[in-house]
PDB file of C-alpha atoms in Angstrom:
ATOM      1  CA  MET A 255      -0.349   0.088  -0.490  1.00  0.00           C
ATOM      2  CA  ALA A 256       1.402   3.294  -1.154  1.00  0.00           C
ATOM      3  CA  GLN A 257       1.744   5.690   1.781  1.00  0.00           C
ATOM      4  CA  GLU A 258       0.816   9.228   1.701  1.00  0.00           C
ATOM      5  CA  ASP A 259       3.723  11.721   1.281  1.00  0.00           C
ATOM      6  CA  PRO A 260       3.966  13.522   4.853  1.00  0.00           C
ATOM      7  CA  SER A 261       4.070  17.054   3.323  1.00  0.00           C
ATOM      8  CA  ARG A 262       0.694  16.892   1.878  1.00  0.00           C
ATOM      9  CA  THR A 263      -1.884  18.873   3.953  1.00  0.00           C
ATOM     10  CA  SER A 264      -4.845  16.826   2.681  1.00  0.00           C
ATOM     11  CA  ASN A 265      -5.424  13.397   1.605  1.00  0.00           C
ATOM     12  CA  ARG A 266      -5.776  12.458  -1.969  1.00  0.00           C
ATOM     13  CA  ARG A 267      -9.372  11.303  -2.630  1.00  0.00           C
ATOM     14  CA  PRO A 268      -9.802   9.080  -6.027  1.00  0.00           C
ATOM     15  CA  LEU A 269     -12.961  10.903  -8.618  1.00  0.00           C
ATOM     16  CA  HIS A 270     -12.590   9.640 -11.917  1.00  0.00           C
ATOM     17  CA  LEU A 271     -14.959  12.486 -13.339  1.00  0.00           C
ATOM     18  CA  MET A 272     -15.591  14.243 -16.414  1.00  0.00           C
ATOM     19  CA  ILE A 273     -15.182  17.988 -15.685  1.00  0.00           C
ATOM     20  CA  LYS A 274     -15.544  21.078 -17.691  1.00  0.00           C
ATOM     21  CA  GLY A 275     -13.780  24.275 -16.746  1.00  0.00           C
ATOM     22  CA  ARG A 276     -11.475  26.797 -17.734  1.00  0.00           C
ATOM     23  CA  VAL A 277      -8.112  27.507 -18.229  1.00  0.00           C
ATOM     24  CA  GLN A 278      -6.883  30.903 -18.236  1.00  0.00           C
ATOM     25  CA  SER A 279     -10.027  31.803 -20.503  1.00  0.00           C
ATOM     26  CA  ARG A 280      -9.763  28.770 -22.924  1.00  0.00           C
ATOM     27  CA  ALA A 281     -12.715  26.381 -22.087  1.00  0.00           C
ATOM     28  CA  ILE A 282     -11.584  22.792 -21.219  1.00  0.00           C
ATOM     29  CA  TYR A 283     -12.876  19.035 -20.851  1.00  0.00           C
ATOM     30  CA  ALA A 284     -10.579  17.551 -18.755  1.00  0.00           C
ATOM     31  CA  ASP A 285     -10.247  14.265 -16.384  1.00  0.00           C
ATOM     32  CA  LEU A 286     -10.497  14.715 -12.973  1.00  0.00           C
ATOM     33  CA  ILE A 287      -8.548  11.813 -11.660  1.00  0.00           C
ATOM     34  CA  ASP A 288      -8.110  12.400  -7.511  1.00  0.00           C
ATOM     35  CA  ILE A 289      -8.901  15.590  -5.402  1.00  0.00           C
ATOM     36  CA  SER A 290      -8.857  16.726  -1.780  1.00  0.00           C
ATOM     37  CA  GLU A 291      -8.890  19.819   0.593  1.00  0.00           C
ATOM     38  CA  GLY A 292      -5.891  21.445  -1.198  1.00  0.00           C
ATOM     39  CA  GLY A 293      -6.411  20.699  -4.939  1.00  0.00           C
ATOM     40  CA  CYS A 294      -6.463  18.302  -7.445  1.00  0.00           C
ATOM     41  CA  LYS A 295      -5.337  16.309 -10.449  1.00  0.00           C
ATOM     42  CA  LEU A 296      -6.086  16.527 -14.171  1.00  0.00           C
ATOM     43  CA  ARG A 297      -5.910  14.671 -17.406  1.00  0.00           C
ATOM     44  CA  ALA A 298      -6.388  16.525 -20.636  1.00  0.00           C
ATOM     45  CA  SER A 299      -5.000  16.769 -24.289  1.00  0.00           C
ATOM     46  CA  SER A 300      -1.588  17.614 -24.571  1.00  0.00           C
ATOM     47  CA  GLY A 301      -0.900  21.374 -24.187  1.00  0.00           C
ATOM     48  CA  PHE A 302      -4.428  21.881 -22.400  1.00  0.00           C
ATOM     49  CA  ALA A 303      -2.615  24.353 -19.707  1.00  0.00           C
ATOM     50  CA  SER A 304       0.329  25.537 -18.351  1.00  0.00           C
ATOM     51  CA  VAL A 305       2.176  25.922 -14.958  1.00  0.00           C
ATOM     52  CA  GLY A 306       1.074  29.198 -13.579  1.00  0.00           C
ATOM     53  CA  ASP A 307      -1.985  29.187 -15.243  1.00  0.00           C
ATOM     54  CA  ARG A 308      -5.736  29.883 -13.015  1.00  0.00           C
ATOM     55  CA  VAL A 309      -8.053  27.015 -13.842  1.00  0.00           C
ATOM     56  CA  THR A 310     -11.765  27.203 -12.630  1.00  0.00           C
ATOM     57  CA  MET A 311     -14.397  24.090 -12.473  1.00  0.00           C
ATOM     58  CA  ARG A 312     -17.438  22.922 -11.879  1.00  0.00           C
ATOM     59  CA  LEU A 313     -18.107  19.644 -10.461  1.00  0.00           C
ATOM     60  CA  ASN A 314     -21.079  17.876 -10.021  1.00  0.00           C
ATOM     61  CA  GLY A 315     -23.128  21.306  -9.995  1.00  0.00           C
ATOM     62  CA  ILE A 316     -20.251  22.698  -7.146  1.00  0.00           C
ATOM     63  CA  ASN A 317     -17.688  25.591  -8.253  1.00  0.00           C
ATOM     64  CA  ALA A 318     -14.286  24.760  -7.514  1.00  0.00           C
ATOM     65  CA  PRO A 319     -12.607  26.740  -5.873  1.00  0.00           C
ATOM     66  CA  LEU A 320     -10.347  28.843  -7.507  1.00  0.00           C
ATOM     67  CA  GLY A 321      -7.377  26.622  -8.580  1.00  0.00           C
ATOM     68  CA  LYS A 322      -3.424  27.296 -10.257  1.00  0.00           C
ATOM     69  CA  VAL A 323      -1.553  25.002 -12.108  1.00  0.00           C
ATOM     70  CA  VAL A 324       1.755  23.874  -9.988  1.00  0.00           C
ATOM     71  CA  TRP A 325       3.038  21.019 -12.219  1.00  0.00           C
ATOM     72  CA  ILE A 326       2.522  19.296 -15.029  1.00  0.00           C
ATOM     73  CA  GLU A 327       3.543  15.616 -16.543  1.00  0.00           C
ATOM     74  CA  GLY A 328       2.917  15.409 -19.997  1.00  0.00           C
ATOM     75  CA  LYS A 329      -1.064  14.983 -20.358  1.00  0.00           C
ATOM     76  CA  VAL A 330      -1.462  15.330 -16.134  1.00  0.00           C
ATOM     77  CA  ALA A 331      -2.013  18.177 -14.115  1.00  0.00           C
ATOM     78  CA  GLY A 332      -1.434  19.229 -10.331  1.00  0.00           C
ATOM     79  CA  VAL A 333      -4.161  22.236  -9.311  1.00  0.00           C
ATOM     80  CA  ALA A 334      -3.305  23.576  -5.993  1.00  0.00           C
ATOM     81  CA  PHE A 335      -6.604  25.916  -4.888  1.00  0.00           C
ATOM     82  CA  GLU A 336      -6.344  28.932  -3.485  1.00  0.00           C
ATOM     83  CA  SER A 337      -8.833  28.186  -0.467  1.00  0.00           C
ATOM     84  CA  ARG A 338      -9.472  24.980   0.830  1.00  0.00           C
ATOM     85  CA  MET A 339     -12.735  23.342  -0.263  1.00  0.00           C
ATOM     86  CA  HIS A 340     -14.636  21.975   2.856  1.00  0.00           C
ATOM     87  CA  VAL A 341     -14.210  18.265   3.333  1.00  0.00           C
ATOM     88  CA  ALA A 342     -18.071  17.869   3.953  1.00  0.00           C
ATOM     89  CA  VAL A 343     -18.331  19.182  -0.186  1.00  0.00           C
ATOM     90  CA  LEU A 344     -15.636  16.716  -0.538  1.00  0.00           C
ATOM     91  CA  ASP A 345     -17.068  13.500   1.004  1.00  0.00           C
ATOM     92  CA  TYR A 346     -20.750  14.476  -1.332  1.00  0.00           C
ATOM     93  CA  LEU A 347     -19.026  14.785  -4.178  1.00  0.00           C
ATOM     94  CA  CYS A 348     -17.286  11.527  -3.654  1.00  0.00           C
ATOM     95  CA  ALA A 349     -20.625   9.655  -2.645  1.00  0.00           C
ATOM     96  CA  SER A 350     -22.597  10.958  -5.509  1.00  0.00           C
ATOM     97  CA  VAL A 351     -20.190   9.864  -8.155  1.00  0.00           C
ATOM     98  CA  ASP A 352     -19.839   6.586  -6.470  1.00  0.00           C
ATOM     99  CA  GLU A 353     -23.447   6.143  -5.976  1.00  0.00           C
ATOM    100  CA  ALA A 354     -23.903   7.780  -9.683  1.00  0.00           C
ATOM    101  CA  THR A 355     -25.079   5.100 -12.904  1.00  0.00           C
ATOM    102  CA  GLN A 356     -22.406   4.744 -15.773  1.00  0.00           C
ATOM    103  CA  HIS A 357     -24.782   7.418 -17.598  1.00  0.00           C
ATOM    104  CA  GLU A 358     -25.081   9.507 -14.614  1.00  0.00           C
ATOM    105  CA  ARG A 359     -21.211  10.015 -14.635  1.00  0.00           C
ATOM    106  CA  GLN A 360     -21.156  10.951 -17.843  1.00  0.00           C
ATOM    107  CA  THR A 361     -23.255  13.474 -17.613  1.00  0.00           C
ATOM    108  CA  MET A 362     -22.332  14.860 -14.627  1.00  0.00           C
ATOM    109  CA  HIS A 363     -20.025  17.707 -15.901  1.00  0.00           C
ATOM    110  CA  ARG A 364     -23.087  19.070 -17.774  1.00  0.00           C
ATOM    111  CA  MET A 365     -24.747  19.813 -14.786  1.00  0.00           C
TER     112      MET A 365
END
């Protein structure tokens, strides 16, 4: 079992969800791989973002805190939120995705 990085301020939670967001002023669709109170990991097409870009996104009808791209490895980027996401909101998001049908998961980014 992999250990969490002790320097992290919150634990990552897997949350596989297609999201709609904006990087700078460009609209993007990305796969949300995981999320924590302090940020998230996104996968999208190569070049979808650069380190330092500002990111906004909506997750299953909930606006995530404004974020900033802090690292990129190929098609995957790490986003640090400017303010922490409340743990109750994360619990709700994770539960709603876990309980959703495959069709509901595919349409969640439209909410």
